[in-house]
């Protein structure tokens, strides 16, 4: 499981659109040069960026949701090969990972309220229990 550093801030805003992000403070008028959190279309643009970077890698190889990436492998060697491919693409896109939030060679991981493992995808028990209660 990989997590990107600075997520949306990796996406530059076109010069023509920067005035749309302007805000005023005591220090003057400022505008963003990269996508901030909170803009309506930011998640869509970021997801499209990630899908583009990882295009061609099937959902049997990886899952991606915004800045979180899960990479699957049946064997250690297959996992290494897939990691190299994803690392190469992240490097080419000039994105950075946040090592403290990355987890390698796990048999199962929690992802968006689910447990992803070799057995498949299941709901997290805590999430199901909350609905039952």
Short mmCIF file of N, CA and C in Angstrom, two decimals, residues 17-103:
data_model
loop_
_atom_site.label_atom_id
_atom_site.label_comp_id
_atom_site.label_asym_id
_atom_site.label_seq_id
_atom_site.Cartn_x
_atom_site.Cartn_y
_atom_site.Cartn_z
N UNK A 17 -6.32 30.20 -15.15
CA UNK A 17 -7.32 29.84 -14.15
C UNK A 17 -6.93 30.22 -12.72
N UNK A 18 -5.75 30.71 -12.51
CA UNK A 18 -5.28 31.01 -11.15
C UNK A 18 -6.09 32.10 -10.46
N UNK A 19 -6.59 33.07 -11.21
CA UNK A 19 -7.39 34.13 -10.59
C UNK A 19 -8.67 33.59 -9.96
N UNK A 20 -9.13 32.45 -10.42
CA UNK A 20 -10.34 31.84 -9.86
C UNK A 20 -10.12 31.35 -8.43
N UNK A 21 -8.86 31.22 -8.02
CA UNK A 21 -8.55 30.74 -6.67
C UNK A 21 -8.15 31.88 -5.74
N UNK A 22 -8.29 33.12 -6.19
CA UNK A 22 -7.82 34.28 -5.42
C UNK A 22 -8.56 34.42 -4.09
N UNK A 23 -7.82 34.88 -3.09
CA UNK A 23 -8.40 35.17 -1.78
C UNK A 23 -7.64 36.34 -1.17
N UNK A 24 -8.29 37.06 -0.29
CA UNK A 24 -7.72 38.28 0.29
C UNK A 24 -7.42 38.06 1.77
N UNK A 25 -6.24 38.51 2.20
CA UNK A 25 -5.86 38.50 3.61
C UNK A 25 -5.36 39.89 3.98
N UNK A 26 -4.97 40.07 5.21
CA UNK A 26 -4.40 41.35 5.63
C UNK A 26 -3.12 41.65 4.86
N UNK A 27 -2.45 40.59 4.41
CA UNK A 27 -1.19 40.76 3.67
C UNK A 27 -1.39 41.02 2.18
N UNK A 28 -2.63 41.03 1.71
CA UNK A 28 -2.88 41.31 0.31
C UNK A 28 -3.68 40.20 -0.36
N UNK A 29 -3.72 40.27 -1.67
CA UNK A 29 -4.45 39.29 -2.47
C UNK A 29 -3.51 38.17 -2.90
N UNK A 30 -3.93 36.94 -2.73
CA UNK A 30 -3.11 35.78 -3.09
C UNK A 30 -3.91 34.87 -3.99
N UNK A 31 -3.20 34.03 -4.75
CA UNK A 31 -3.86 33.02 -5.59
C UNK A 31 -3.00 31.77 -5.63
N UNK A 32 -3.65 30.64 -5.78
CA UNK A 32 -2.93 29.37 -5.80
C UNK A 32 -2.29 29.14 -7.16
N UNK A 33 -1.13 28.51 -7.14
CA UNK A 33 -0.47 28.09 -8.37
C UNK A 33 -0.60 26.58 -8.55
N UNK A 34 -0.98 25.89 -7.47
CA UNK A 34 -1.24 24.45 -7.51
C UNK A 34 -2.61 24.22 -6.89
N UNK A 35 -3.21 23.08 -7.18
CA UNK A 35 -4.57 22.79 -6.71
C UNK A 35 -4.63 22.64 -5.20
N UNK A 36 -5.45 23.44 -4.55
CA UNK A 36 -5.63 23.29 -3.11
C UNK A 36 -6.78 22.31 -2.81
N UNK A 37 -6.87 21.88 -1.58
CA UNK A 37 -8.03 21.12 -1.13
C UNK A 37 -9.22 22.07 -1.13
N UNK A 38 -10.40 21.55 -1.40
CA UNK A 38 -11.60 22.36 -1.28
C UNK A 38 -12.20 22.85 -2.59
N UNK A 39 -11.44 22.85 -3.67
CA UNK A 39 -12.04 23.24 -4.94
C UNK A 39 -12.95 22.11 -5.41
N UNK A 40 -14.05 22.45 -6.02
CA UNK A 40 -15.06 21.48 -6.42
C UNK A 40 -14.51 20.35 -7.28
N UNK A 41 -13.72 20.65 -8.29
CA UNK A 41 -13.26 19.63 -9.22
C UNK A 41 -11.94 18.96 -8.86
N UNK A 42 -11.33 19.36 -7.76
CA UNK A 42 -10.00 18.84 -7.42
C UNK A 42 -9.95 17.32 -7.31
N UNK A 43 -10.85 16.66 -6.57
CA UNK A 43 -10.76 15.20 -6.49
C UNK A 43 -10.87 14.52 -7.85
N UNK A 44 -11.75 15.03 -8.71
CA UNK A 44 -11.92 14.43 -10.03
C UNK A 44 -10.64 14.56 -10.86
N UNK A 45 -10.05 15.74 -10.82
CA UNK A 45 -8.82 15.97 -11.59
C UNK A 45 -7.70 15.08 -11.07
N UNK A 46 -7.59 14.96 -9.74
CA UNK A 46 -6.52 14.15 -9.17
C UNK A 46 -6.72 12.67 -9.48
N UNK A 47 -7.95 12.18 -9.39
CA UNK A 47 -8.21 10.78 -9.72
C UNK A 47 -7.88 10.50 -11.18
N UNK A 48 -8.24 11.43 -12.06
CA UNK A 48 -7.92 11.27 -13.48
C UNK A 48 -6.40 11.24 -13.70
N UNK A 49 -5.68 12.09 -12.97
CA UNK A 49 -4.22 12.08 -13.05
C UNK A 49 -3.66 10.72 -12.66
N UNK A 50 -4.13 10.19 -11.53
CA UNK A 50 -3.63 8.90 -11.04
C UNK A 50 -3.98 7.77 -11.99
N UNK A 51 -5.19 7.78 -12.54
CA UNK A 51 -5.58 6.75 -13.50
C UNK A 51 -4.71 6.83 -14.75
N UNK A 52 -4.37 8.04 -15.16
CA UNK A 52 -3.49 8.22 -16.32
C UNK A 52 -2.08 7.71 -16.06
N UNK A 53 -1.54 8.03 -14.89
CA UNK A 53 -0.19 7.59 -14.53
C UNK A 53 -0.11 6.07 -14.47
N UNK A 54 -1.15 5.44 -13.94
CA UNK A 54 -1.15 3.98 -13.76
C UNK A 54 -1.95 3.25 -14.83
N UNK A 55 -2.22 3.93 -15.95
CA UNK A 55 -3.01 3.30 -17.01
C UNK A 55 -2.29 2.06 -17.55
N UNK A 56 -3.07 1.09 -17.96
CA UNK A 56 -2.51 -0.15 -18.48
C UNK A 56 -2.26 -1.20 -17.41
N UNK A 57 -2.25 -0.79 -16.16
CA UNK A 57 -2.12 -1.75 -15.06
C UNK A 57 -3.55 -2.10 -14.64
N UNK A 58 -3.92 -3.33 -14.79
CA UNK A 58 -5.31 -3.74 -14.56
C UNK A 58 -5.66 -3.70 -13.08
N UNK A 59 -6.95 -3.84 -12.81
CA UNK A 59 -7.42 -3.88 -11.43
C UNK A 59 -7.01 -5.17 -10.73
N UNK A 60 -6.43 -6.11 -11.48
CA UNK A 60 -5.86 -7.30 -10.86
C UNK A 60 -4.44 -7.02 -10.38
N UNK A 61 -3.88 -5.89 -10.80
CA UNK A 61 -2.53 -5.50 -10.42
C UNK A 61 -2.53 -4.42 -9.34
N UNK A 62 -3.48 -3.47 -9.47
CA UNK A 62 -3.49 -2.35 -8.53
C UNK A 62 -4.88 -1.77 -8.38
N UNK A 63 -5.12 -1.09 -7.27
CA UNK A 63 -6.29 -0.25 -7.04
C UNK A 63 -5.77 1.13 -6.70
N UNK A 64 -6.45 2.15 -7.13
CA UNK A 64 -6.04 3.51 -6.78
C UNK A 64 -7.27 4.33 -6.46
N UNK A 65 -7.20 5.06 -5.36
CA UNK A 65 -8.23 6.01 -5.00
C UNK A 65 -7.52 7.26 -4.49
N UNK A 66 -7.59 8.30 -5.30
CA UNK A 66 -6.90 9.55 -5.02
C UNK A 66 -5.42 9.30 -4.77
N UNK A 67 -4.94 9.52 -3.55
CA UNK A 67 -3.49 9.37 -3.32
C UNK A 67 -3.11 8.03 -2.70
N UNK A 68 -4.04 7.09 -2.62
CA UNK A 68 -3.76 5.76 -2.07
C UNK A 68 -3.69 4.73 -3.19
N UNK A 69 -2.65 3.92 -3.18
CA UNK A 69 -2.45 2.89 -4.21
C UNK A 69 -2.21 1.56 -3.52
N UNK A 70 -2.94 0.53 -3.96
CA UNK A 70 -2.68 -0.83 -3.49
C UNK A 70 -2.16 -1.62 -4.67
N UNK A 71 -1.08 -2.35 -4.45
CA UNK A 71 -0.47 -3.17 -5.49
C UNK A 71 -0.56 -4.62 -5.05
N UNK A 72 -1.10 -5.49 -5.93
CA UNK A 72 -1.30 -6.90 -5.63
C UNK A 72 -0.19 -7.75 -6.24
N UNK A 73 0.07 -8.88 -5.65
CA UNK A 73 0.97 -9.87 -6.21
C UNK A 73 0.73 -11.22 -5.57
N UNK A 74 0.75 -12.29 -6.39
CA UNK A 74 0.55 -13.64 -5.84
C UNK A 74 1.81 -14.18 -5.20
N UNK A 75 2.95 -13.77 -5.75
CA UNK A 75 4.24 -14.22 -5.21
C UNK A 75 5.09 -13.01 -4.87
N UNK A 76 6.14 -13.22 -4.11
CA UNK A 76 7.05 -12.15 -3.74
C UNK A 76 7.67 -11.54 -5.00
N UNK A 77 8.07 -12.38 -5.95
CA UNK A 77 8.70 -11.91 -7.18
C UNK A 77 7.73 -11.08 -8.02
N UNK A 78 6.48 -11.54 -8.11
CA UNK A 78 5.47 -10.80 -8.85
C UNK A 78 5.22 -9.44 -8.19
N UNK A 79 5.19 -9.44 -6.88
CA UNK A 79 4.99 -8.20 -6.13
C UNK A 79 6.13 -7.23 -6.39
N UNK A 80 7.36 -7.70 -6.37
CA UNK A 80 8.52 -6.85 -6.65
C UNK A 80 8.44 -6.25 -8.05
N UNK A 81 8.09 -7.07 -9.02
CA UNK A 81 7.99 -6.61 -10.41
C UNK A 81 6.94 -5.51 -10.53
N UNK A 82 5.80 -5.71 -9.91
CA UNK A 82 4.72 -4.73 -9.98
C UNK A 82 5.08 -3.45 -9.23
N UNK A 83 5.75 -3.60 -8.09
CA UNK A 83 6.21 -2.42 -7.35
C UNK A 83 7.18 -1.60 -8.19
N UNK A 84 8.11 -2.26 -8.86
CA UNK A 84 9.07 -1.55 -9.71
C UNK A 84 8.35 -0.75 -10.80
N UNK A 85 7.34 -1.36 -11.40
CA UNK A 85 6.57 -0.68 -12.45
C UNK A 85 5.86 0.55 -11.89
N UNK A 86 5.19 0.41 -10.75
CA UNK A 86 4.47 1.54 -10.16
C UNK A 86 5.45 2.61 -9.69
N UNK A 87 6.55 2.22 -9.04
CA UNK A 87 7.55 3.19 -8.60
C UNK A 87 8.10 3.97 -9.79
N UNK A 88 8.35 3.28 -10.90
CA UNK A 88 8.85 3.95 -12.10
C UNK A 88 7.87 4.97 -12.62
N UNK A 89 6.61 4.64 -12.63
CA UNK A 89 5.59 5.57 -13.12
C UNK A 89 5.43 6.77 -12.19
N UNK A 90 5.50 6.51 -10.89
CA UNK A 90 5.42 7.62 -9.92
C UNK A 90 6.62 8.55 -10.11
N UNK A 91 7.79 7.98 -10.29
CA UNK A 91 9.00 8.77 -10.52
C UNK A 91 8.88 9.60 -11.81
N UNK A 92 8.41 8.97 -12.90
CA UNK A 92 8.24 9.67 -14.17
C UNK A 92 7.28 10.84 -14.05
N UNK A 93 6.25 10.70 -13.23
CA UNK A 93 5.26 11.76 -13.04
C UNK A 93 5.74 12.81 -12.05
N UNK A 94 6.94 12.62 -11.51
CA UNK A 94 7.54 13.54 -10.54
C UNK A 94 6.69 13.67 -9.27
N UNK A 95 6.08 12.56 -8.85
CA UNK A 95 5.33 12.52 -7.61
C UNK A 95 6.20 11.91 -6.53
N UNK A 96 5.86 12.16 -5.28
CA UNK A 96 6.63 11.64 -4.16
C UNK A 96 5.72 10.81 -3.25
N UNK A 97 6.31 9.79 -2.65
CA UNK A 97 5.58 8.96 -1.69
C UNK A 97 5.84 9.44 -0.28
N UNK A 98 4.91 9.15 0.62
CA UNK A 98 5.10 9.46 2.03
C UNK A 98 5.44 8.14 2.72
N UNK A 99 6.74 7.87 2.96
CA UNK A 99 7.17 6.56 3.48
C UNK A 99 6.48 6.13 4.78
N UNK A 100 6.17 7.07 5.65
CA UNK A 100 5.55 6.68 6.93
C UNK A 100 4.14 6.13 6.75
N UNK A 101 3.51 6.41 5.60
CA UNK A 101 2.16 5.90 5.36
C UNK A 101 2.15 4.76 4.35
N UNK A 102 3.33 4.33 3.90
CA UNK A 102 3.42 3.20 2.97
C UNK A 102 3.64 1.91 3.76
N UNK A 103 3.11 0.83 3.23
CA UNK A 103 3.22 -0.47 3.88
C UNK A 103 3.46 -1.51 2.79
#
